[in-house]
Amino acid sequence: MLDFGLIQAHTLYLAQDATATAEASGGIDFYSFVNQLLNGIGIVGVLLLTGLGLAITFGVMRIINLAHGEFIMLGAYVTFLMQSAFQMDLLLTIPFAFLGTALVGAVTELTVIRRLYGRPLETLLATWGLSIVIQGVVKLIFSAQLKYVKSPPYISGNLLLMTRQDGTPLISISYYRLFIIAIALLMLGITLYLLYKTPLGRQVRAVAQNRDMAKCLGVNTSLIDLLTFAYGCGLAGIAGAVISSLKSVSPPMGQDYLVDAWMVVVTGGVDKLIGVLAGSFLIGESNAAIAYVLNDPVARVIVLAAVIVLIRYRPEGLFTVQKRA
Amino acid sequence: MVESRSPRIHFGSIGRRKFIKYGSLAIGAGVISACTRGGDTTTSAVTGSSGSAASGDAVKVGVMYSTTGTIAIVEKSLQDATFLAVEQINQGTGPWQGKQGVAGKQIEMVVVNPDSNWDLYNQMAKRLINEDQVSCVLGCYTSASRKSVLPVFEENDAILYYPVYYEGNECSSNVFYTGAAPNQQITDSIPYCYENFGPKGFFIGSDYIYPKESNRIAKAELEAQGGQVVGDEYAALGTTEFITIINKIKQAQPDFVLSNLVGDSIPAFYRQFKDAGITPDQIPIMAYPTTEEEIQAMGPEYAEGHYSSFNYFQTVDTPENKAFVEQFKAKFGDNRVTNGVMEAAYLQTFFMAQAMEQILEAGEEITTSTLREATRGQEFNAPQGKVKVDPDNYHTYLYSRIGRWQADGQAEIVFATPSAVKPIPWSQALYKGRLCVHPTPDDRSDPTQETGNELPVEYLES
């Protein structure tokens, strides 16, 4: 009953805002909604960062990697380890998080994934099992307690885009969220460059498109597979390191990001890397908007349902190049 | 589209035998890891120095906390506290100084791990009662898990000691509730918020039974005070993205936020709250499930200036607490902290041991009915102060305290009742005058009594 009342109240505000736009007195809800859309950008940053690694391992390599969340978790733990052992700044731990998870990823590729290419069902089962194993091992080493990661003190506070007359913030976004977006875009840029502008990237794409032909042309496919998978895992590690100070660090933390990352990749489409950006933008913003009008759990259900409908009608995702069969 | 364009599964090039080999390997790996993950039982008799106690001469007690899954973070600490208490009872150290075991018998723990899975709690409870034949069970954390096992304990007439603050509105003949009832946590904290912060409260919580019920009671209390509920938001269990809820808080401009978030969500919420530029001077957070454990995990700088309402804080100044903190750190490491739920898990083990001792010394058998009658009215000098099991409603007389978090991650106690408060299981804001009185001896009839009157606040005589 009460919930219903709240919904009505909000819809009413929105309806008002559409007509009476920037009235300083009655327009607080309008600003609040703008603020919320800006906040949505903050969600987009996290989604983009966590989805990027999966876009490599699934999008490029077609490996159904259910252990993706665990690689994010590993990145967060590398950051925790570096901080507690060497009092390192969070930014300095990012390369270590990348290398550490990439290493684990490489070992995984050599021991498990390599033996399962072309068999998605078994890969799915094996990576699912792997995710449980990684969680268990981390729990054995670090215990199940939540871990504390120190955020860099110089990235704190909010960027004020608009303030009220008395100086209180009206529209603002936190610097740390902006930092996450910046890192995410940077990593996307680097990945695009590597994939489309370097000889190595050309080989990666060649292997993805036609493994046998690439092999015939002298490409060392197994080395390319190893590097690509390790790179995808390393990206997940960076995501873990960067978000660790904004969220909670615990062994099951990866599960939360796994579903989101998959939604992003599936929505955006797997053929174009840029689809990840579109997918995370769509999901992040629609989540933010719906959550503002209704509430968080409902928004999650609606967005998830929308993604299911989308893949029913466009199984290739939104951004796909038409290929000849 | 007749032919799928997606990558095809090529069985041909691999060969059937190889396929079966690798396939079963992959499945096997999954199955093995799934099995080791949850549902394991270990029987461990912490027999102490002598180690001579044969299992026939020991008292079997079930310990049911999840050490894997989403709730494991808290439940593991409850298990640790229980292990410490049992070790002290078996070895005759700590509060059990000068005795050994319960009337000479060692306590043998049957430890199960329900993997944070509500159905498994139910199965594990059945197994403990019917197969392992334990005399009672210490366990559960979330209300969902308690609700899942309650029918099992009632059907089999077995006893559960439940150590967690909860939403109340329950009164079973088969459960001893040693955590706070609503009147020992909510009833004092809401007037405190109203008087010290202001009338407008914003309520948030994780999306399951305890936070919703607890907030329902707290909202009723606030409205009874003359305050105003300006927001009521829930986040899925385990969520770590709070940007939307924080934006709504900013918009509603409340005088305080009342948080019933649990688990992984807590550090994420406090961190993002501060990151969004809201200081505790502007909007303080009053929380129930936020303990020393979570403060340590989020970093004390994020919690400094916010509040928690609990029966126990690590900073409580009693000789019993000093000893408890010391013994706990000696056993589990110097970097560990103690918290209110752990303390309840610790003290309820002593309630149980005292009751068992009483039964055995009177020359009787430990059965459900003797244990139930002996536990009623037990007193114990717990770390939080002197506590007592209420002989009528099986809840516990506990202190009510409010702590303000400081830069070192410990609480400065800003409010405390003079002694332990008598528990009232039914929220009086919602069910005015409803009492719970079990008959003596308990014949398991309906204990609910309606008085229709306001119930007085009663304290335990110290």
PDB file of N, CA and C in Angstrom, chain A residues 122-204:
ATOM      1  N   GLU A 122      31.091 -27.813 -22.036  1.00  0.00           N
ATOM      2  CA  GLU A 122      32.089 -28.246 -21.064  1.00  0.00           C
ATOM      3  C   GLU A 122      32.874 -27.070 -20.506  1.00  0.00           C
ATOM      4  N   THR A 123      33.114 -26.068 -21.399  1.00  0.00           N
ATOM      5  CA  THR A 123      33.820 -24.884 -20.916  1.00  0.00           C
ATOM      6  C   THR A 123      33.018 -24.217 -19.817  1.00  0.00           C
ATOM      7  N   LEU A 124      31.700 -24.157 -20.059  1.00  0.00           N
ATOM      8  CA  LEU A 124      30.815 -23.546 -19.069  1.00  0.00           C
ATOM      9  C   LEU A 124      30.930 -24.267 -17.725  1.00  0.00           C
ATOM     10  N   LEU A 125      30.849 -25.605 -17.788  1.00  0.00           N
ATOM     11  CA  LEU A 125      30.926 -26.379 -16.545  1.00  0.00           C
ATOM     12  C   LEU A 125      32.287 -26.217 -15.877  1.00  0.00           C
ATOM     13  N   ALA A 126      33.339 -26.279 -16.702  1.00  0.00           N
ATOM     14  CA  ALA A 126      34.681 -26.214 -16.130  1.00  0.00           C
ATOM     15  C   ALA A 126      34.941 -24.856 -15.482  1.00  0.00           C
ATOM     16  N   THR A 127      34.521 -23.777 -16.158  1.00  0.00           N
ATOM     17  CA  THR A 127      34.777 -22.458 -15.569  1.00  0.00           C
ATOM     18  C   THR A 127      33.901 -22.239 -14.345  1.00  0.00           C
ATOM     19  N   TRP A 128      32.708 -22.846 -14.353  1.00  0.00           N
ATOM     20  CA  TRP A 128      31.848 -22.732 -13.166  1.00  0.00           C
ATOM     21  C   TRP A 128      32.522 -23.415 -11.976  1.00  0.00           C
ATOM     22  N   GLY A 129      33.039 -24.639 -12.257  1.00  0.00           N
ATOM     23  CA  GLY A 129      33.773 -25.348 -11.208  1.00  0.00           C
ATOM     24  C   GLY A 129      34.974 -24.534 -10.754  1.00  0.00           C
ATOM     25  N   LEU A 130      35.662 -23.939 -11.728  1.00  0.00           N
ATOM     26  CA  LEU A 130      36.843 -23.143 -11.424  1.00  0.00           C
ATOM     27  C   LEU A 130      36.494 -21.972 -10.497  1.00  0.00           C
ATOM     28  N   SER A 131      35.336 -21.349 -10.762  1.00  0.00           N
ATOM     29  CA  SER A 131      34.958 -20.203  -9.934  1.00  0.00           C
ATOM     30  C   SER A 131      34.791 -20.625  -8.474  1.00  0.00           C
ATOM     31  N   ILE A 132      34.223 -21.817  -8.275  1.00  0.00           N
ATOM     32  CA  ILE A 132      34.056 -22.309  -6.902  1.00  0.00           C
ATOM     33  C   ILE A 132      35.407 -22.599  -6.263  1.00  0.00           C
ATOM     34  N   VAL A 133      36.306 -23.180  -7.089  1.00  0.00           N
ATOM     35  CA  VAL A 133      37.635 -23.505  -6.572  1.00  0.00           C
ATOM     36  C   VAL A 133      38.371 -22.227  -6.166  1.00  0.00           C
ATOM     37  N   ILE A 134      38.342 -21.202  -7.055  1.00  0.00           N
ATOM     38  CA  ILE A 134      39.057 -19.962  -6.741  1.00  0.00           C
ATOM     39  C   ILE A 134      38.499 -19.332  -5.464  1.00  0.00           C
ATOM     40  N   GLN A 135      37.171 -19.301  -5.373  1.00  0.00           N
ATOM     41  CA  GLN A 135      36.562 -18.754  -4.155  1.00  0.00           C
ATOM     42  C   GLN A 135      37.036 -19.502  -2.919  1.00  0.00           C
ATOM     43  N   GLY A 136      37.041 -20.832  -3.031  1.00  0.00           N
ATOM     44  CA  GLY A 136      37.447 -21.658  -1.899  1.00  0.00           C
ATOM     45  C   GLY A 136      38.893 -21.401  -1.504  1.00  0.00           C
ATOM     46  N   VAL A 137      39.765 -21.319  -2.509  1.00  0.00           N
ATOM     47  CA  VAL A 137      41.184 -21.108  -2.219  1.00  0.00           C
ATOM     48  C   VAL A 137      41.396 -19.752  -1.552  1.00  0.00           C
ATOM     49  N   VAL A 138      40.737 -18.715  -2.106  1.00  0.00           N
ATOM     50  CA  VAL A 138      40.878 -17.375  -1.522  1.00  0.00           C
ATOM     51  C   VAL A 138      40.380 -17.381  -0.080  1.00  0.00           C
ATOM     52  N   LYS A 139      39.286 -18.105   0.149  1.00  0.00           N
ATOM     53  CA  LYS A 139      38.741 -18.167   1.505  1.00  0.00           C
ATOM     54  C   LYS A 139      39.707 -18.869   2.455  1.00  0.00           C
ATOM     55  N   LEU A 140      40.359 -19.926   1.940  1.00  0.00           N
ATOM     56  CA  LEU A 140      41.317 -20.639   2.780  1.00  0.00           C
ATOM     57  C   LEU A 140      42.509 -19.742   3.138  1.00  0.00           C
ATOM     58  N   ILE A 141      42.965 -18.960   2.166  1.00  0.00           N
ATOM     59  CA  ILE A 141      44.151 -18.131   2.404  1.00  0.00           C
ATOM     60  C   ILE A 141      43.807 -16.902   3.243  1.00  0.00           C
ATOM     61  N   PHE A 142      42.719 -16.207   2.849  1.00  0.00           N
ATOM     62  CA  PHE A 142      42.443 -14.905   3.462  1.00  0.00           C
ATOM     63  C   PHE A 142      41.297 -14.943   4.479  1.00  0.00           C
ATOM     64  N   SER A 143      40.659 -16.084   4.690  1.00  0.00           N
ATOM     65  CA  SER A 143      39.460 -16.246   5.519  1.00  0.00           C
ATOM     66  C   SER A 143      38.277 -15.529   4.889  1.00  0.00           C
ATOM     67  N   ALA A 144      37.086 -15.813   5.414  1.00  0.00           N
ATOM     68  CA  ALA A 144      35.872 -15.319   4.761  1.00  0.00           C
ATOM     69  C   ALA A 144      35.544 -13.877   5.119  1.00  0.00           C
ATOM     70  N   GLN A 145      36.348 -13.285   6.001  1.00  0.00           N
ATOM     71  CA  GLN A 145      36.007 -11.929   6.447  1.00  0.00           C
ATOM     72  C   GLN A 145      36.119 -10.903   5.320  1.00  0.00           C
ATOM     73  N   LEU A 146      35.365  -9.828   5.455  1.00  0.00           N
ATOM     74  CA  LEU A 146      35.480  -8.712   4.518  1.00  0.00           C
ATOM     75  C   LEU A 146      36.852  -8.078   4.692  1.00  0.00           C
ATOM     76  N   LYS A 147      37.415  -7.596   3.583  1.00  0.00           N
ATOM     77  CA  LYS A 147      38.749  -6.994   3.666  1.00  0.00           C
ATOM     78  C   LYS A 147      38.677  -5.492   3.414  1.00  0.00           C
ATOM     79  N   TYR A 148      39.622  -4.805   4.017  1.00  0.00           N
ATOM     80  CA  TYR A 148      39.654  -3.351   3.921  1.00  0.00           C
ATOM     81  C   TYR A 148      40.683  -2.914   2.883  1.00  0.00           C
ATOM     82  N   VAL A 149      40.242  -2.123   1.928  1.00  0.00           N
ATOM     83  CA  VAL A 149      41.144  -1.554   0.937  1.00  0.00           C
ATOM     84  C   VAL A 149      41.077  -0.033   1.055  1.00  0.00           C
ATOM     85  N   LYS A 150      42.250   0.585   1.177  1.00  0.00           N
ATOM     86  CA  LYS A 150      42.304   2.035   1.375  1.00  0.00           C
ATOM     87  C   LYS A 150      42.149   2.727   0.023  1.00  0.00           C
ATOM     88  N   SER A 151      41.268   3.707  -0.034  1.00  0.00           N
ATOM     89  CA  SER A 151      41.123   4.421  -1.300  1.00  0.00           C
ATOM     90  C   SER A 151      42.142   5.548  -1.344  1.00  0.00           C
ATOM     91  N   PRO A 152      42.561   5.946  -2.549  1.00  0.00           N
ATOM     92  CA  PRO A 152      43.554   7.020  -2.632  1.00  0.00           C
ATOM     93  C   PRO A 152      42.969   8.334  -2.095  1.00  0.00           C
ATOM     94  N   PRO A 153      43.631   8.955  -1.129  1.00  0.00           N
ATOM     95  CA  PRO A 153      43.052  10.128  -0.473  1.00  0.00           C
ATOM     96  C   PRO A 153      42.882  11.329  -1.402  1.00  0.00           C
ATOM     97  N   TYR A 154      43.697  11.389  -2.473  1.00  0.00           N
ATOM     98  CA  TYR A 154      43.600  12.560  -3.349  1.00  0.00           C
ATOM     99  C   TYR A 154      42.437  12.464  -4.328  1.00  0.00           C
ATOM    100  N   ILE A 155      41.814  11.270  -4.445  1.00  0.00           N
ATOM    101  CA  ILE A 155      40.603  11.209  -5.269  1.00  0.00           C
ATOM    102  C   ILE A 155      39.404  11.108  -4.340  1.00  0.00           C
ATOM    103  N   SER A 156      39.035  12.207  -3.726  1.00  0.00           N
ATOM    104  CA  SER A 156      37.845  12.175  -2.884  1.00  0.00           C
ATOM    105  C   SER A 156      37.050  13.434  -3.175  1.00  0.00           C
ATOM    106  N   GLY A 157      35.872  13.493  -2.645  1.00  0.00           N
ATOM    107  CA  GLY A 157      35.041  14.672  -2.852  1.00  0.00           C
ATOM    108  C   GLY A 157      34.238  14.576  -4.132  1.00  0.00           C
ATOM    109  N   ASN A 158      33.540  15.642  -4.434  1.00  0.00           N
ATOM    110  CA  ASN A 158      32.600  15.641  -5.539  1.00  0.00           C
ATOM    111  C   ASN A 158      32.866  16.788  -6.490  1.00  0.00           C
ATOM    112  N   LEU A 159      32.606  16.519  -7.751  1.00  0.00           N
ATOM    113  CA  LEU A 159      32.659  17.578  -8.748  1.00  0.00           C
ATOM    114  C   LEU A 159      31.282  18.237  -8.769  1.00  0.00           C
ATOM    115  N   LEU A 160      31.236  19.524  -8.413  1.00  0.00           N
ATOM    116  CA  LEU A 160      29.946  20.215  -8.367  1.00  0.00           C
ATOM    117  C   LEU A 160      29.669  20.835  -9.725  1.00  0.00           C
ATOM    118  N   LEU A 161      28.585  20.406 -10.321  1.00  0.00           N
ATOM    119  CA  LEU A 161      28.234  20.971 -11.623  1.00  0.00           C
ATOM    120  C   LEU A 161      27.242  22.103 -11.454  1.00  0.00           C
ATOM    121  N   MET A 162      26.515  22.085 -10.342  1.00  0.00           N
ATOM    122  CA  MET A 162      25.483  23.080 -10.130  1.00  0.00           C
ATOM    123  C   MET A 162      25.222  23.142  -8.637  1.00  0.00           C
ATOM    124  N   THR A 163      25.149  24.310  -8.082  1.00  0.00           N
ATOM    125  CA  THR A 163      24.857  24.415  -6.660  1.00  0.00           C
ATOM    126  C   THR A 163      23.623  25.286  -6.441  1.00  0.00           C
ATOM    127  N   ARG A 164      23.000  25.091  -5.287  1.00  0.00           N
ATOM    128  CA  ARG A 164      21.884  25.971  -4.919  1.00  0.00           C
ATOM    129  C   ARG A 164      22.443  27.322  -4.530  1.00  0.00           C
ATOM    130  N   GLN A 165      21.545  28.283  -4.303  1.00  0.00           N
ATOM    131  CA  GLN A 165      22.013  29.621  -3.952  1.00  0.00           C
ATOM    132  C   GLN A 165      22.795  29.629  -2.640  1.00  0.00           C
ATOM    133  N   ASP A 166      22.395  28.752  -1.710  1.00  0.00           N
ATOM    134  CA  ASP A 166      23.110  28.728  -0.429  1.00  0.00           C
ATOM    135  C   ASP A 166      24.382  27.878  -0.493  1.00  0.00           C
ATOM    136  N   GLY A 167      24.728  27.439  -1.671  1.00  0.00           N
ATOM    137  CA  GLY A 167      26.001  26.741  -1.825  1.00  0.00           C
ATOM    138  C   GLY A 167      25.932  25.233  -1.638  1.00  0.00           C
ATOM    139  N   THR A 168      24.758  24.697  -1.301  1.00  0.00           N
ATOM    140  CA  THR A 168      24.673  23.246  -1.161  1.00  0.00           C
ATOM    141  C   THR A 168      24.622  22.608  -2.551  1.00  0.00           C
ATOM    142  N   PRO A 169      25.272  21.454  -2.701  1.00  0.00           N
ATOM    143  CA  PRO A 169      25.346  20.856  -4.025  1.00  0.00           C
ATOM    144  C   PRO A 169      23.989  20.426  -4.554  1.00  0.00           C
ATOM    145  N   LEU A 170      23.760  20.683  -5.805  1.00  0.00           N
ATOM    146  CA  LEU A 170      22.489  20.311  -6.426  1.00  0.00           C
ATOM    147  C   LEU A 170      22.727  19.163  -7.400  1.00  0.00           C
ATOM    148  N   ILE A 171      23.678  19.367  -8.284  1.00  0.00           N
ATOM    149  CA  ILE A 171      24.046  18.293  -9.203  1.00  0.00           C
ATOM    150  C   ILE A 171      25.546  18.057  -9.055  1.00  0.00           C
ATOM    151  N   SER A 172      25.886  16.843  -8.706  1.00  0.00           N
ATOM    152  CA  SER A 172      27.305  16.563  -8.482  1.00  0.00           C
ATOM    153  C   SER A 172      27.601  15.107  -8.783  1.00  0.00           C
ATOM    154  N   ILE A 173      28.847  14.830  -9.045  1.00  0.00           N
ATOM    155  CA  ILE A 173      29.270  13.442  -9.212  1.00  0.00           C
ATOM    156  C   ILE A 173      30.617  13.289  -8.520  1.00  0.00           C
ATOM    157  N   SER A 174      30.809  12.143  -7.895  1.00  0.00           N
ATOM    158  CA  SER A 174      32.026  12.011  -7.101  1.00  0.00           C
ATOM    159  C   SER A 174      33.227  11.787  -8.010  1.00  0.00           C
ATOM    160  N   TYR A 175      34.371  12.292  -7.581  1.00  0.00           N
ATOM    161  CA  TYR A 175      35.582  12.177  -8.385  1.00  0.00           C
ATOM    162  C   TYR A 175      35.965  10.722  -8.593  1.00  0.00           C
ATOM    163  N   TYR A 176      35.680   9.908  -7.581  1.00  0.00           N
ATOM    164  CA  TYR A 176      36.085   8.517  -7.719  1.00  0.00           C
ATOM    165  C   TYR A 176      35.314   7.816  -8.836  1.00  0.00           C
ATOM    166  N   ARG A 177      34.016   8.161  -8.941  1.00  0.00           N
ATOM    167  CA  ARG A 177      33.214   7.599 -10.034  1.00  0.00           C
ATOM    168  C   ARG A 177      33.787   8.057 -11.378  1.00  0.00           C
ATOM    169  N   LEU A 178      34.162   9.330 -11.448  1.00  0.00           N
ATOM    170  CA  LEU A 178      34.756   9.850 -12.686  1.00  0.00           C
ATOM    171  C   LEU A 178      36.059   9.122 -12.996  1.00  0.00           C
ATOM    172  N   PHE A 179      36.808   8.851 -11.931  1.00  0.00           N
ATOM    173  CA  PHE A 179      38.063   8.125 -12.081  1.00  0.00           C
ATOM    174  C   PHE A 179      37.821   6.730 -12.661  1.00  0.00           C
ATOM    175  N   ILE A 180      36.768   6.066 -12.159  1.00  0.00           N
ATOM    176  CA  ILE A 180      36.440   4.730 -12.665  1.00  0.00           C
ATOM    177  C   ILE A 180      36.112   4.788 -14.160  1.00  0.00           C
ATOM    178  N   ILE A 181      35.305   5.818 -14.525  1.00  0.00           N
ATOM    179  CA  ILE A 181      34.932   5.955 -15.937  1.00  0.00           C
ATOM    180  C   ILE A 181      36.179   6.201 -16.782  1.00  0.00           C
ATOM    181  N   ALA A 182      37.058   7.066 -16.261  1.00  0.00           N
ATOM    182  CA  ALA A 182      38.271   7.383 -17.005  1.00  0.00           C
ATOM    183  C   ALA A 182      39.106   6.132 -17.235  1.00  0.00           C
ATOM    184  N   ILE A 183      39.289   5.339 -16.180  1.00  0.00           N
ATOM    185  CA  ILE A 183      40.060   4.093 -16.311  1.00  0.00           C
ATOM    186  C   ILE A 183      39.386   3.162 -17.311  1.00  0.00           C
ATOM    187  N   ALA A 184      38.048   3.078 -17.204  1.00  0.00           N
ATOM    188  CA  ALA A 184      37.314   2.174 -18.088  1.00  0.00           C
ATOM    189  C   ALA A 184      37.501   2.585 -19.541  1.00  0.00           C
ATOM    190  N   LEU A 185      37.358   3.889 -19.823  1.00  0.00           N
ATOM    191  CA  LEU A 185      37.508   4.368 -21.198  1.00  0.00           C
ATOM    192  C   LEU A 185      38.941   4.185 -21.677  1.00  0.00           C
ATOM    193  N   LEU A 186      39.879   4.433 -20.785  1.00  0.00           N
ATOM    194  CA  LEU A 186      41.285   4.249 -21.129  1.00  0.00           C
ATOM    195  C   LEU A 186      41.561   2.799 -21.522  1.00  0.00           C
ATOM    196  N   MET A 187      41.047   1.880 -20.701  1.00  0.00           N
ATOM    197  CA  MET A 187      41.277   0.464 -20.991  1.00  0.00           C
ATOM    198  C   MET A 187      40.595   0.071 -22.294  1.00  0.00           C
ATOM    199  N   LEU A 188      39.405   0.627 -22.524  1.00  0.00           N
ATOM    200  CA  LEU A 188      38.699   0.351 -23.772  1.00  0.00           C
ATOM    201  C   LEU A 188      39.526   0.842 -24.947  1.00  0.00           C
ATOM    202  N   GLY A 189      40.080   2.054 -24.804  1.00  0.00           N
ATOM    203  CA  GLY A 189      40.908   2.635 -25.865  1.00  0.00           C
ATOM    204  C   GLY A 189      42.136   1.790 -26.143  1.00  0.00           C
ATOM    205  N   ILE A 190      42.826   1.397 -25.084  1.00  0.00           N
ATOM    206  CA  ILE A 190      44.032   0.578 -25.235  1.00  0.00           C
ATOM    207  C   ILE A 190      43.685  -0.740 -25.928  1.00  0.00           C
ATOM    208  N   THR A 191      42.554  -1.336 -25.483  1.00  0.00           N
ATOM    209  CA  THR A 191      42.162  -2.621 -26.052  1.00  0.00           C
ATOM    210  C   THR A 191      41.836  -2.478 -27.537  1.00  0.00           C
ATOM    211  N   LEU A 192      41.102  -1.406 -27.875  1.00  0.00           N
ATOM    212  CA  LEU A 192      40.763  -1.171 -29.274  1.00  0.00           C
ATOM    213  C   LEU A 192      42.025  -0.999 -30.099  1.00  0.00           C
ATOM    214  N   TYR A 193      42.966  -0.227 -29.549  1.00  0.00           N
ATOM    215  CA  TYR A 193      44.218   0.006 -30.271  1.00  0.00           C
ATOM    216  C   TYR A 193      44.942  -1.314 -30.503  1.00  0.00           C
ATOM    217  N   LEU A 194      45.078  -2.088 -29.422  1.00  0.00           N
ATOM    218  CA  LEU A 194      45.787  -3.365 -29.523  1.00  0.00           C
ATOM    219  C   LEU A 194      45.138  -4.270 -30.550  1.00  0.00           C
ATOM    220  N   LEU A 195      43.815  -4.271 -30.546  1.00  0.00           N
ATOM    221  CA  LEU A 195      43.073  -5.229 -31.366  1.00  0.00           C
ATOM    222  C   LEU A 195      43.050  -4.829 -32.834  1.00  0.00           C
ATOM    223  N   TYR A 196      42.985  -3.519 -33.095  1.00  0.00           N
ATOM    224  CA  TYR A 196      42.783  -3.088 -34.480  1.00  0.00           C
ATOM    225  C   TYR A 196      43.990  -2.410 -35.116  1.00  0.00           C
ATOM    226  N   LYS A 197      44.980  -2.028 -34.332  1.00  0.00           N
ATOM    227  CA  LYS A 197      46.086  -1.268 -34.912  1.00  0.00           C
ATOM    228  C   LYS A 197      47.442  -1.969 -34.809  1.00  0.00           C
ATOM    229  N   THR A 198      47.482  -3.110 -34.164  1.00  0.00           N
ATOM    230  CA  THR A 198      48.776  -3.781 -34.040  1.00  0.00           C
ATOM    231  C   THR A 198      48.747  -5.122 -34.766  1.00  0.00           C
ATOM    232  N   PRO A 199      49.913  -5.607 -35.185  1.00  0.00           N
ATOM    233  CA  PRO A 199      49.977  -6.925 -35.838  1.00  0.00           C
ATOM    234  C   PRO A 199      49.418  -8.028 -34.942  1.00  0.00           C
ATOM    235  N   LEU A 200      49.709  -7.910 -33.650  1.00  0.00           N
ATOM    236  CA  LEU A 200      49.234  -8.915 -32.705  1.00  0.00           C
ATOM    237  C   LEU A 200      47.706  -8.968 -32.713  1.00  0.00           C
ATOM    238  N   GLY A 201      47.096  -7.773 -32.701  1.00  0.00           N
ATOM    239  CA  GLY A 201      45.637  -7.697 -32.699  1.00  0.00           C
ATOM    240  C   GLY A 201      45.065  -8.309 -33.958  1.00  0.00           C
ATOM    241  N   ARG A 202      45.769  -8.088 -35.085  1.00  0.00           N
ATOM    242  CA  ARG A 202      45.297  -8.662 -36.344  1.00  0.00           C
ATOM    243  C   ARG A 202      45.300 -10.181 -36.245  1.00  0.00           C
ATOM    244  N   GLN A 203      46.347 -10.716 -35.624  1.00  0.00           N
ATOM    245  CA  GLN A 203      46.418 -12.166 -35.445  1.00  0.00           C
ATOM    246  C   GLN A 203      45.293 -12.667 -34.553  1.00  0.00           C
ATOM    247  N   VAL A 204      45.026 -11.902 -33.491  1.00  0.00           N
ATOM    248  CA  VAL A 204      43.955 -12.296 -32.572  1.00  0.00           C
ATOM    249  C   VAL A 204      42.637 -12.373 -33.319  1.00  0.00           C
TER     250      VAL A 204
END
